[in-house]
PDB file of C-alpha atoms and ligand atoms in Angstrom:
ATOM      1  CA  MET A  92       0.008  -0.026   0.041  1.00  0.00           C
ATOM      2  CA  LYS A  93       2.924   2.284   0.605  1.00  0.00           C
ATOM      3  CA  ASN A  94       3.903   5.028  -1.742  1.00  0.00           C
ATOM      4  CA  ILE A  95       1.118   4.413  -4.128  1.00  0.00           C
ATOM      5  CA  PHE A  96      -0.435   7.773  -5.184  1.00  0.00           C
ATOM      6  CA  ILE A  97      -3.772   6.960  -6.470  1.00  0.00           C
ATOM      7  CA  LYS A  98      -6.285   9.061  -8.263  1.00  0.00           C
ATOM      8  CA  ILE A  99      -9.721   8.871  -6.888  1.00  0.00           C
ATOM      9  CA  PHE A 100     -12.868  10.058  -8.599  1.00  0.00           C
ATOM     10  CA  LEU A 101     -16.507   9.210  -8.228  1.00  0.00           C
ATOM     11  CA  LEU A 102     -16.107   7.293  -4.970  1.00  0.00           C
ATOM     12  CA  PHE A 103     -19.154   8.885  -3.452  1.00  0.00           C
ATOM     13  CA  ILE A 104     -22.859   8.622  -2.868  1.00  0.00           C
ATOM     14  CA  VAL A 105     -24.769  11.693  -3.797  1.00  0.00           C
ATOM     15  CA  MET A 106     -27.448  12.242  -1.144  1.00  0.00           C
ATOM     16  CA  ALA A 107     -29.039  15.354  -2.545  1.00  0.00           C
ATOM     17  CA  PRO A 108     -29.152  15.043  -6.369  1.00  0.00           C
ATOM     18  CA  PRO A 109     -27.644  18.127  -7.876  1.00  0.00           C
ATOM     19  CA  LEU A 110     -29.647  20.311 -10.182  1.00  0.00           C
ATOM     20  CA  ALA A 111     -26.863  20.393 -12.741  1.00  0.00           C
ATOM     21  CA  SER A 112     -25.168  17.189 -13.897  1.00  0.00           C
ATOM     22  CA  THR A 113     -21.606  18.503 -13.388  1.00  0.00           C
ATOM     23  CA  ALA A 114     -21.290  17.492  -9.735  1.00  0.00           C
ATOM     24  CA  ALA A 115     -18.820  14.722 -10.342  1.00  0.00           C
ATOM     25  CA  GLU A 116     -16.384  17.176 -11.930  1.00  0.00           C
ATOM     26  CA  ASP A 117     -16.503  19.680  -9.094  1.00  0.00           C
ATOM     27  CA  ILE A 118     -14.283  17.812  -6.660  1.00  0.00           C
ATOM     28  CA  SER A 119     -11.055  15.955  -7.354  1.00  0.00           C
ATOM     29  CA  PHE A 120      -8.546  14.416  -4.915  1.00  0.00           C
ATOM     30  CA  ASP A 121      -5.307  12.627  -4.809  1.00  0.00           C
ATOM     31  CA  GLY A 122      -3.742  10.608  -1.991  1.00  0.00           C
ATOM     32  CA  ASN A 123      -3.924   7.602   0.223  1.00  0.00           C
ATOM     33  CA  LEU A 124      -7.356   6.505   1.442  1.00  0.00           C
ATOM     34  CA  THR A 125      -5.634   4.422   4.164  1.00  0.00           C
ATOM     35  CA  GLN A 126      -4.909   4.674   7.879  1.00  0.00           C
ATOM     36  CA  GLY A 127      -2.134   7.345   8.247  1.00  0.00           C
ATOM     37  CA  GLY A 128      -2.897   8.640   4.770  1.00  0.00           C
ATOM     38  CA  LEU A 129      -3.033  12.211   3.535  1.00  0.00           C
ATOM     39  CA  VAL A 130      -5.412  13.311   0.786  1.00  0.00           C
ATOM     40  CA  ILE A 131      -5.072  16.591  -1.162  1.00  0.00           C
ATOM     41  CA  GLY A 132      -8.221  17.822  -2.970  1.00  0.00           C
ATOM     42  CA  ALA A 133      -9.638  20.683  -4.971  1.00  0.00           C
ATOM     43  CA  VAL A 134     -13.181  22.183  -5.035  1.00  0.00           C
ATOM     44  CA  PRO A 135     -14.562  25.460  -6.463  1.00  0.00           C
ATOM     45  CA  THR A 136     -13.631  28.565  -4.513  1.00  0.00           C
ATOM     46  CA  GLY A 137     -16.161  29.102  -1.779  1.00  0.00           C
ATOM     47  CA  THR A 138     -17.098  25.518  -1.215  1.00  0.00           C
ATOM     48  CA  LYS A 139     -17.503  24.357   2.420  1.00  0.00           C
ATOM     49  CA  ILE A 140     -16.395  20.882   3.484  1.00  0.00           C
ATOM     50  CA  LYS A 141     -17.009  18.759   6.577  1.00  0.00           C
ATOM     51  CA  LEU A 142     -15.135  15.537   7.426  1.00  0.00           C
ATOM     52  CA  SER A 143     -17.099  13.298   9.851  1.00  0.00           C
ATOM     53  CA  GLY A 144     -19.009  16.481  10.846  1.00  0.00           C
ATOM     54  CA  GLU A 145     -15.897  18.640  11.447  1.00  0.00           C
ATOM     55  CA  ASN A 146     -15.185  21.677   9.339  1.00  0.00           C
ATOM     56  CA  VAL A 147     -12.257  21.378   6.913  1.00  0.00           C
ATOM     57  CA  ALA A 148     -10.259  24.488   5.926  1.00  0.00           C
ATOM     58  CA  VAL A 149     -10.493  25.298   2.225  1.00  0.00           C
ATOM     59  CA  ALA A 150      -7.870  27.732   0.706  1.00  0.00           C
ATOM     60  CA  LYS A 151      -8.961  30.627  -1.413  1.00  0.00           C
ATOM     61  CA  ASN A 152      -7.911  28.675  -4.488  1.00  0.00           C
ATOM     62  CA  GLY A 153     -10.146  25.748  -3.483  1.00  0.00           C
ATOM     63  CA  THR A 154      -7.375  23.450  -2.200  1.00  0.00           C
ATOM     64  CA  PHE A 155      -8.147  21.363   0.832  1.00  0.00           C
ATOM     65  CA  ILE A 156      -6.476  18.481   2.674  1.00  0.00           C
ATOM     66  CA  ILE A 157      -7.804  15.745   4.852  1.00  0.00           C
ATOM     67  CA  GLY A 158      -5.952  12.996   6.808  1.00  0.00           C
ATOM     68  CA  PHE A 159      -6.660   9.695   8.419  1.00  0.00           C
ATOM     69  CA  GLY A 160      -5.177   8.616  11.772  1.00  0.00           C
ATOM     70  CA  ARG A 161      -3.466   5.348  12.639  1.00  0.00           C
ATOM     71  CA  ASP A 162      -6.775   3.794  13.801  1.00  0.00           C
ATOM     72  CA  ALA A 163      -9.169   5.714  11.462  1.00  0.00           C
ATOM     73  CA  ALA A 164     -12.613   4.047  11.048  1.00  0.00           C
ATOM     74  CA  PRO A 165     -13.189   1.998   7.842  1.00  0.00           C
ATOM     75  CA  GLN A 166     -15.649   4.638   6.503  1.00  0.00           C
ATOM     76  CA  VAL A 167     -15.761   8.410   6.899  1.00  0.00           C
ATOM     77  CA  SER A 168     -18.181  10.931   5.515  1.00  0.00           C
ATOM     78  CA  LEU A 169     -17.223  13.946   3.436  1.00  0.00           C
ATOM     79  CA  GLU A 170     -19.905  16.590   3.167  1.00  0.00           C
ATOM     80  CA  ILE A 171     -19.570  19.158   0.384  1.00  0.00           C
ATOM     81  CA  ASN A 172     -21.530  22.332   0.144  1.00  0.00           C
ATOM     82  CA  TYR A 173     -20.977  24.102  -3.133  1.00  0.00           C
ATOM     83  CA  PRO A 174     -21.395  27.870  -3.496  1.00  0.00           C
ATOM     84  CA  ASP A 175     -24.286  27.360  -5.811  1.00  0.00           C
ATOM     85  CA  GLY A 176     -26.195  25.613  -3.035  1.00  0.00           C
ATOM     86  CA  ARG A 177     -25.688  22.039  -4.199  1.00  0.00           C
ATOM     87  CA  GLU A 178     -24.797  19.431  -1.450  1.00  0.00           C
ATOM     88  CA  GLU A 179     -23.041  16.127  -1.732  1.00  0.00           C
ATOM     89  CA  LEU A 180     -22.206  13.397   0.774  1.00  0.00           C
ATOM     90  CA  HIS A 181     -19.204  11.206  -0.093  1.00  0.00           C
ATOM     91  CA  THR A 182     -18.504   8.078   1.787  1.00  0.00           C
ATOM     92  CA  LEU A 183     -14.754   7.443   1.831  1.00  0.00           C
ATOM     93  CA  LEU A 184     -13.567   3.908   2.408  1.00  0.00           C
ATOM     94  CA  ILE A 185     -10.353   3.880   4.508  1.00  0.00           C
ATOM     95  CA  ALA A 186      -8.115   0.903   4.131  1.00  0.00           C
ATOM     96  CA  SER A 187      -6.912  -0.591   7.442  1.00  0.00           C
ATOM     97  CA  ARG A 188      -3.283  -1.456   8.140  1.00  0.00           C
ATOM     98  CA  GLU A 189      -1.439  -3.921  10.309  1.00  0.00           C
ATOM     99  CA  TYR A 190       1.135  -2.497  12.698  1.00  0.00           C
ATOM    100  CA  ASP A 191       4.384  -3.989  14.052  1.00  0.00           C
ATOM    101  CA  ILE A 192       5.390  -4.399  17.599  1.00  0.00           C
ATOM    102  CA  GLN A 193       8.769  -2.727  18.251  1.00  0.00           C
ATOM    103  CA  HIS A 194      10.880  -3.437  21.313  1.00  0.00           C
ATOM    104  CA  ILE A 195      13.466  -0.798  22.227  1.00  0.00           C
ATOM    105  CA  ASP A 196      15.702  -1.558  25.128  1.00  0.00           C
ATOM    106  CA  GLY A 197      18.650   0.291  26.663  1.00  0.00           C
ATOM    107  CA  LEU A 198      16.913   3.607  27.038  1.00  0.00           C
ATOM    108  CA  PRO A 199      17.699   5.650  30.197  1.00  0.00           C
ATOM    109  CA  GLN A 200      14.900   4.539  32.639  1.00  0.00           C
ATOM    110  CA  ARG A 201      14.054   8.165  33.456  1.00  0.00           C
ATOM    111  CA  LYS A 202      13.087   8.721  29.714  1.00  0.00           C
ATOM    112  CA  VAL A 203      10.707   5.795  30.027  1.00  0.00           C
ATOM    113  CA  THR A 204       9.179   6.506  33.451  1.00  0.00           C
ATOM    114  CA  PRO A 205       9.657  10.274  33.972  1.00  0.00           C
ATOM    115  CA  ASN A 206       9.606  11.827  37.385  1.00  0.00           C
ATOM    116  CA  PRO A 207       6.978  14.466  38.330  1.00  0.00           C
ATOM    117  CA  GLU A 208       9.373  17.313  37.399  1.00  0.00           C
ATOM    118  CA  ASP A 209       9.888  15.712  34.012  1.00  0.00           C
ATOM    119  CA  ILE A 210       6.137  15.338  33.587  1.00  0.00           C
ATOM    120  CA  ALA A 211       5.648  19.003  33.945  1.00  0.00           C
ATOM    121  CA  ARG A 212       8.339  19.655  31.327  1.00  0.00           C
ATOM    122  CA  ILE A 213       6.678  17.161  29.003  1.00  0.00           C
ATOM    123  CA  LYS A 214       3.361  18.924  29.409  1.00  0.00           C
ATOM    124  CA  ALA A 215       5.024  22.215  28.518  1.00  0.00           C
ATOM    125  CA  ASP A 216       6.729  20.652  25.518  1.00  0.00           C
ATOM    126  CA  ASN A 217       3.453  19.119  24.270  1.00  0.00           C
ATOM    127  CA  TYR A 218       1.647  22.373  24.691  1.00  0.00           C
ATOM    128  CA  LYS A 219       4.089  24.201  22.422  1.00  0.00           C
ATOM    129  CA  ILE A 220       3.939  21.379  19.767  1.00  0.00           C
ATOM    130  CA  GLY A 221       0.156  21.234  20.034  1.00  0.00           C
ATOM    131  CA  GLU A 222      -0.136  25.008  19.359  1.00  0.00           C
ATOM    132  CA  VAL A 223       1.672  24.593  16.065  1.00  0.00           C
ATOM    133  CA  ARG A 224      -0.444  21.605  15.025  1.00  0.00           C
ATOM    134  CA  VAL A 225      -3.734  23.403  15.357  1.00  0.00           C
ATOM    135  CA  THR A 226      -2.515  26.495  13.420  1.00  0.00           C
ATOM    136  CA  ILE A 227      -4.433  26.759  10.127  1.00  0.00           C
ATOM    137  CA  SER A 228      -2.649  28.994   7.625  1.00  0.00           C
ATOM    138  CA  GLU A 229      -3.575  29.771   4.073  1.00  0.00           C
ATOM    139  CA  LEU A 230      -0.387  28.225   2.762  1.00  0.00           C
ATOM    140  CA  THR A 231      -0.571  25.436   0.248  1.00  0.00           C
ATOM    141  CA  ASP A 232       3.113  24.673   0.316  1.00  0.00           C
ATOM    142  CA  PHE A 233       2.437  20.945   0.344  1.00  0.00           C
ATOM    143  CA  LEU A 234       1.323  21.093  -3.404  1.00  0.00           C
ATOM    144  CA  SER A 235       4.926  20.646  -4.524  1.00  0.00           C
ATOM    145  CA  GLY A 236       4.998  17.210  -2.910  1.00  0.00           C
ATOM    146  CA  PHE A 237       7.519  15.871  -0.313  1.00  0.00           C
ATOM    147  CA  ASP A 238      11.002  14.471  -0.426  1.00  0.00           C
ATOM    148  CA  TRP A 239      12.790  12.572   2.376  1.00  0.00           C
ATOM    149  CA  PRO A 240      14.385  15.126   4.722  1.00  0.00           C
ATOM    150  CA  VAL A 241      17.367  12.735   5.103  1.00  0.00           C
ATOM    151  CA  THR A 242      18.199   9.411   3.601  1.00  0.00           C
ATOM    152  CA  GLY A 243      19.299   6.242   5.412  1.00  0.00           C
ATOM    153  CA  PRO A 244      17.915   2.986   6.814  1.00  0.00           C
ATOM    154  CA  ILE A 245      14.422   3.227   8.168  1.00  0.00           C
ATOM    155  CA  SER A 246      14.737   2.209  11.742  1.00  0.00           C
ATOM    156  CA  GLY A 247      11.202   2.862  12.953  1.00  0.00           C
ATOM    157  CA  VAL A 248       7.913   2.903  10.952  1.00  0.00           C
ATOM    158  CA  PHE A 249       4.695   4.698  11.601  1.00  0.00           C
ATOM    159  CA  GLY A 250       2.050   3.128  13.867  1.00  0.00           C
ATOM    160  CA  SER A 251       4.229   0.465  15.670  1.00  0.00           C
ATOM    161  CA  GLN A 252       3.149  -0.496  19.125  1.00  0.00           C
ATOM    162  CA  ARG A 253       6.264   0.357  21.227  1.00  0.00           C
ATOM    163  CA  ILE A 254       7.634  -1.580  24.124  1.00  0.00           C
ATOM    164  CA  LEU A 255      10.277   0.646  25.786  1.00  0.00           C
ATOM    165  CA  ASN A 256      12.550  -1.188  28.256  1.00  0.00           C
ATOM    166  CA  GLY A 257       9.776  -3.686  28.613  1.00  0.00           C
ATOM    167  CA  ASN A 258       6.976  -1.067  29.153  1.00  0.00           C
ATOM    168  CA  PRO A 259       4.125  -0.816  26.561  1.00  0.00           C
ATOM    169  CA  LYS A 260       3.950   2.840  25.377  1.00  0.00           C
ATOM    170  CA  ASN A 261       1.999   4.864  22.808  1.00  0.00           C
ATOM    171  CA  PRO A 262       2.347   3.875  19.136  1.00  0.00           C
ATOM    172  CA  HIS A 263       5.173   5.402  17.158  1.00  0.00           C
ATOM    173  CA  ASN A 264       3.750   8.502  15.466  1.00  0.00           C
ATOM    174  CA  GLY A 265       6.377   9.128  12.762  1.00  0.00           C
ATOM    175  CA  VAL A 266       9.099   7.555  10.805  1.00  0.00           C
ATOM    176  CA  ASP A 267      12.731   7.115  11.991  1.00  0.00           C
ATOM    177  CA  VAL A 268      15.663   7.385   9.597  1.00  0.00           C
ATOM    178  CA  ALA A 269      19.068   6.320  10.973  1.00  0.00           C
ATOM    179  CA  ALA A 270      21.889   8.486   9.753  1.00  0.00           C
ATOM    180  CA  PRO A 271      25.235   9.564  11.144  1.00  0.00           C
ATOM    181  CA  LYS A 272      25.329  12.468  13.619  1.00  0.00           C
ATOM    182  CA  GLY A 273      25.825  15.695  11.612  1.00  0.00           C
ATOM    183  CA  SER A 274      24.015  14.537   8.382  1.00  0.00           C
ATOM    184  CA  ILE A 275      22.197  17.418   6.870  1.00  0.00           C
ATOM    185  CA  ILE A 276      18.389  17.438   7.192  1.00  0.00           C
ATOM    186  CA  ARG A 277      16.561  19.257   4.420  1.00  0.00           C
ATOM    187  CA  ALA A 278      12.968  20.684   4.319  1.00  0.00           C
ATOM    188  CA  PRO A 279      10.957  17.993   2.609  1.00  0.00           C
ATOM    189  CA  ALA A 280       8.484  20.655   1.299  1.00  0.00           C
ATOM    190  CA  SER A 281       8.247  24.416   1.647  1.00  0.00           C
ATOM    191  CA  GLY A 282       6.749  26.102   4.588  1.00  0.00           C
ATOM    192  CA  ILE A 283       7.277  28.366   7.610  1.00  0.00           C
ATOM    193  CA  VAL A 284       9.415  27.398  10.519  1.00  0.00           C
ATOM    194  CA  ALA A 285       6.887  27.287  13.375  1.00  0.00           C
ATOM    195  CA  LEU A 286       8.893  25.982  16.307  1.00  0.00           C
ATOM    196  CA  VAL A 287      12.542  25.754  17.323  1.00  0.00           C
ATOM    197  CA  HIS A 288      13.328  24.216  20.755  1.00  0.00           C
ATOM    198  CA  GLN A 289      16.773  23.291  21.969  1.00  0.00           C
ATOM    199  CA  ASP A 290      15.970  20.771  24.570  1.00  0.00           C
ATOM    200  CA  MET A 291      12.523  18.972  24.755  1.00  0.00           C
ATOM    201  CA  PHE A 292      12.292  16.008  27.180  1.00  0.00           C
ATOM    202  CA  TYR A 293      11.513  13.294  24.653  1.00  0.00           C
ATOM    203  CA  THR A 294      12.475  14.871  21.301  1.00  0.00           C
ATOM    204  CA  GLY A 295      15.595  16.871  22.311  1.00  0.00           C
ATOM    205  CA  LYS A 296      16.457  19.561  19.802  1.00  0.00           C
ATOM    206  CA  THR A 297      13.172  19.887  17.931  1.00  0.00           C
ATOM    207  CA  MET A 298      11.856  21.976  15.054  1.00  0.00           C
ATOM    208  CA  MET A 299       8.576  22.152  13.151  1.00  0.00           C
ATOM    209  CA  ILE A 300       7.387  23.404   9.765  1.00  0.00           C
ATOM    210  CA  ASN A 301       3.958  24.648   9.022  1.00  0.00           C
ATOM    211  CA  HIS A 302       3.038  23.708   5.463  1.00  0.00           C
ATOM    212  CA  GLY A 303      -0.489  25.215   5.495  1.00  0.00           C
ATOM    213  CA  LEU A 304      -4.089  24.149   6.049  1.00  0.00           C
ATOM    214  CA  GLY A 305      -3.224  22.399   9.316  1.00  0.00           C
ATOM    215  CA  LEU A 306      -0.434  20.227   7.845  1.00  0.00           C
ATOM    216  CA  SER A 307       2.764  20.379   9.881  1.00  0.00           C
ATOM    217  CA  THR A 308       5.943  18.292  10.193  1.00  0.00           C
ATOM    218  CA  VAL A 309       8.274  17.779  13.172  1.00  0.00           C
ATOM    219  CA  TYR A 310      11.935  16.938  13.318  1.00  0.00           C
ATOM    220  CA  ALA A 311      13.289  15.475  16.503  1.00  0.00           C
ATOM    221  CA  HIS A 312      16.563  14.413  18.229  1.00  0.00           C
ATOM    222  CA  MET A 313      18.529  16.927  16.085  1.00  0.00           C
ATOM    223  CA  ASP A 314      22.181  17.797  16.736  1.00  0.00           C
ATOM    224  CA  SER A 315      21.786  21.329  15.464  1.00  0.00           C
ATOM    225  CA  ILE A 316      18.989  23.566  14.027  1.00  0.00           C
ATOM    226  CA  SER A 317      19.996  26.076  11.421  1.00  0.00           C
ATOM    227  CA  VAL A 318      16.750  28.009  11.033  1.00  0.00           C
ATOM    228  CA  ASN A 319      14.714  30.382  13.134  1.00  0.00           C
ATOM    229  CA  PRO A 320      11.013  30.641  13.990  1.00  0.00           C
ATOM    230  CA  GLY A 321       9.033  32.560  11.247  1.00  0.00           C
ATOM    231  CA  GLN A 322      11.633  31.827   8.587  1.00  0.00           C
ATOM    232  CA  ILE A 323      10.350  30.644   5.197  1.00  0.00           C
ATOM    233  CA  VAL A 324      11.990  27.479   4.020  1.00  0.00           C
ATOM    234  CA  LYS A 325      11.868  26.111   0.487  1.00  0.00           C
ATOM    235  CA  LYS A 326      11.805  22.439  -0.389  1.00  0.00           C
ATOM    236  CA  GLY A 327      15.400  21.134  -0.135  1.00  0.00           C
ATOM    237  CA  ASP A 328      16.756  23.905   2.122  1.00  0.00           C
ATOM    238  CA  PRO A 329      19.008  22.734   4.995  1.00  0.00           C
ATOM    239  CA  ILE A 330      17.192  22.995   8.291  1.00  0.00           C
ATOM    240  CA  GLY A 331      19.722  21.346  10.646  1.00  0.00           C
ATOM    241  CA  THR A 332      21.551  18.118  11.311  1.00  0.00           C
ATOM    242  CA  VAL A 333      20.875  14.629  12.600  1.00  0.00           C
ATOM    243  CA  GLY A 334      21.667  13.983  16.268  1.00  0.00           C
ATOM    244  CA  ASN A 335      21.058  11.922  19.290  1.00  0.00           C
ATOM    245  CA  THR A 336      19.241  14.343  21.598  1.00  0.00           C
ATOM    246  CA  GLY A 337      16.264  13.467  23.786  1.00  0.00           C
ATOM    247  CA  ARG A 338      14.958   9.852  24.107  1.00  0.00           C
ATOM    248  CA  THR A 339      17.117   7.888  21.660  1.00  0.00           C
ATOM    249  CA  THR A 340      19.493   4.990  21.563  1.00  0.00           C
ATOM    250  CA  GLY A 341      21.494   6.320  18.604  1.00  0.00           C
ATOM    251  CA  PRO A 342      21.589   9.104  16.020  1.00  0.00           C
ATOM    252  CA  HIS A 343      18.542   9.258  13.847  1.00  0.00           C
ATOM    253  CA  LEU A 344      15.883  11.648  12.632  1.00  0.00           C
ATOM    254  CA  HIS A 345      12.332  11.201  13.896  1.00  0.00           C
ATOM    255  CA  TRP A 346      10.133  12.717  11.202  1.00  0.00           C
ATOM    256  CA  GLY A 347       6.512  13.265  12.120  1.00  0.00           C
ATOM    257  CA  MET A 348       3.583  14.670  10.139  1.00  0.00           C
ATOM    258  CA  THR A 349       0.235  15.818  11.413  1.00  0.00           C
ATOM    259  CA  TRP A 350      -2.934  17.167   9.958  1.00  0.00           C
ATOM    260  CA  LYS A 351      -4.134  19.213  12.940  1.00  0.00           C
ATOM    261  CA  THR A 352      -3.929  16.748  15.843  1.00  0.00           C
ATOM    262  CA  THR A 353      -4.043  13.633  13.596  1.00  0.00           C
ATOM    263  CA  HIS A 354      -0.774  11.840  13.160  1.00  0.00           C
ATOM    264  CA  LEU A 355      -0.111  10.786   9.477  1.00  0.00           C
ATOM    265  CA  ASP A 356       2.502   8.477   7.981  1.00  0.00           C
ATOM    266  CA  PRO A 357       5.202  10.616   6.245  1.00  0.00           C
ATOM    267  CA  GLU A 358       6.388   7.521   4.378  1.00  0.00           C
ATOM    268  CA  LEU A 359       3.160   7.574   2.341  1.00  0.00           C
ATOM    269  CA  VAL A 360       3.905  10.927   0.826  1.00  0.00           C
ATOM    270  CA  VAL A 361       7.534  10.465  -0.250  1.00  0.00           C
ATOM    271  CA  PRO A 362       9.143   8.370  -2.994  1.00  0.00           C
ATOM    272  CA  PRO A 363      10.704   5.037  -1.869  1.00  0.00           C
ATOM    273  CA  MET A 364      13.842   5.528   0.180  1.00  0.00           C
ATOM    274  CA  PRO A 365      16.862   5.655  -2.259  1.00  0.00           C
ATOM    275  CA  LYS A 366      18.938   2.473  -2.023  1.00  0.00           C
ATOM    276  CA  ILE A 367      22.220   4.384  -1.749  1.00  0.00           C
ATOM    277  CA  ASN A 368      22.209   6.008   1.660  1.00  0.00           C
ATOM    278  CA  ASN A 369      24.481   8.134   3.645  1.00  0.00           C
ATOM    279  CA  ILE A 370      25.194   5.681   6.501  1.00  0.00           C
ATOM    280  CA  ALA A 371      28.723   5.123   5.202  1.00  0.00           C
ATOM    281  CA  ASP A 372      29.498   8.781   4.492  1.00  0.00           C
TER     282      ASP A 372
HETATM  283 ZN1   ZN B 496      10.680   8.056  16.111  1.00  0.00          ZN
END
């Protein structure tokens, strides 16, 4: 299922028959109708959209995005209200996935069972990250598509159930790429640097990019960050280097992607990892 960008048309049930017969041409979307998947769509300017009853931001040019979490239901509803008054209800079928169980041992115990002081710090970190995730900007910088921010062996996939030092924890909400400390990390798509933090409890040196319409990406465990909050980055710009900061057992990039608060699988939006990697550089 991975890395298949499929074109989807006409996968809907029209509840209120449109007056005109052009309804099928008024919406188009590309992406992965699967758990962890991102879908980018287009509708006429002024259209209103709801996903499972929740409003979806639509840019002035009619672009919108929707995403499906790790445990998304097999069916979700997409309600479209066109500016001319027509209404459609699409039922999207979301493919389910199987997730691995990943054991990671050798972590400092305090990073697995934090003390009360650490918990206060984790809450403050999560608040800052959460603020970026719910920011809806008019940017549509994701339209250029995404590249890997760094290449190397994939050491952790999206959605795995994690057992850390023998303790069951939350699922892994991004993709891990192993690379030597100091490897350059590049912006996988354009956007605005929305957060730079030098020392988060779990994620160490952390930065985030806002790509627009509620889509943001996070880069964790970095060794250095070479951008500043508010800075515009273009796809391919260096943003920092791979490190071993926060809760890690070795140098790697944790790359996360969210649509508002829903974690998505970044691996679904990039080409396959190149075979030649920089592990031996
Ligand atoms: Zn990770």
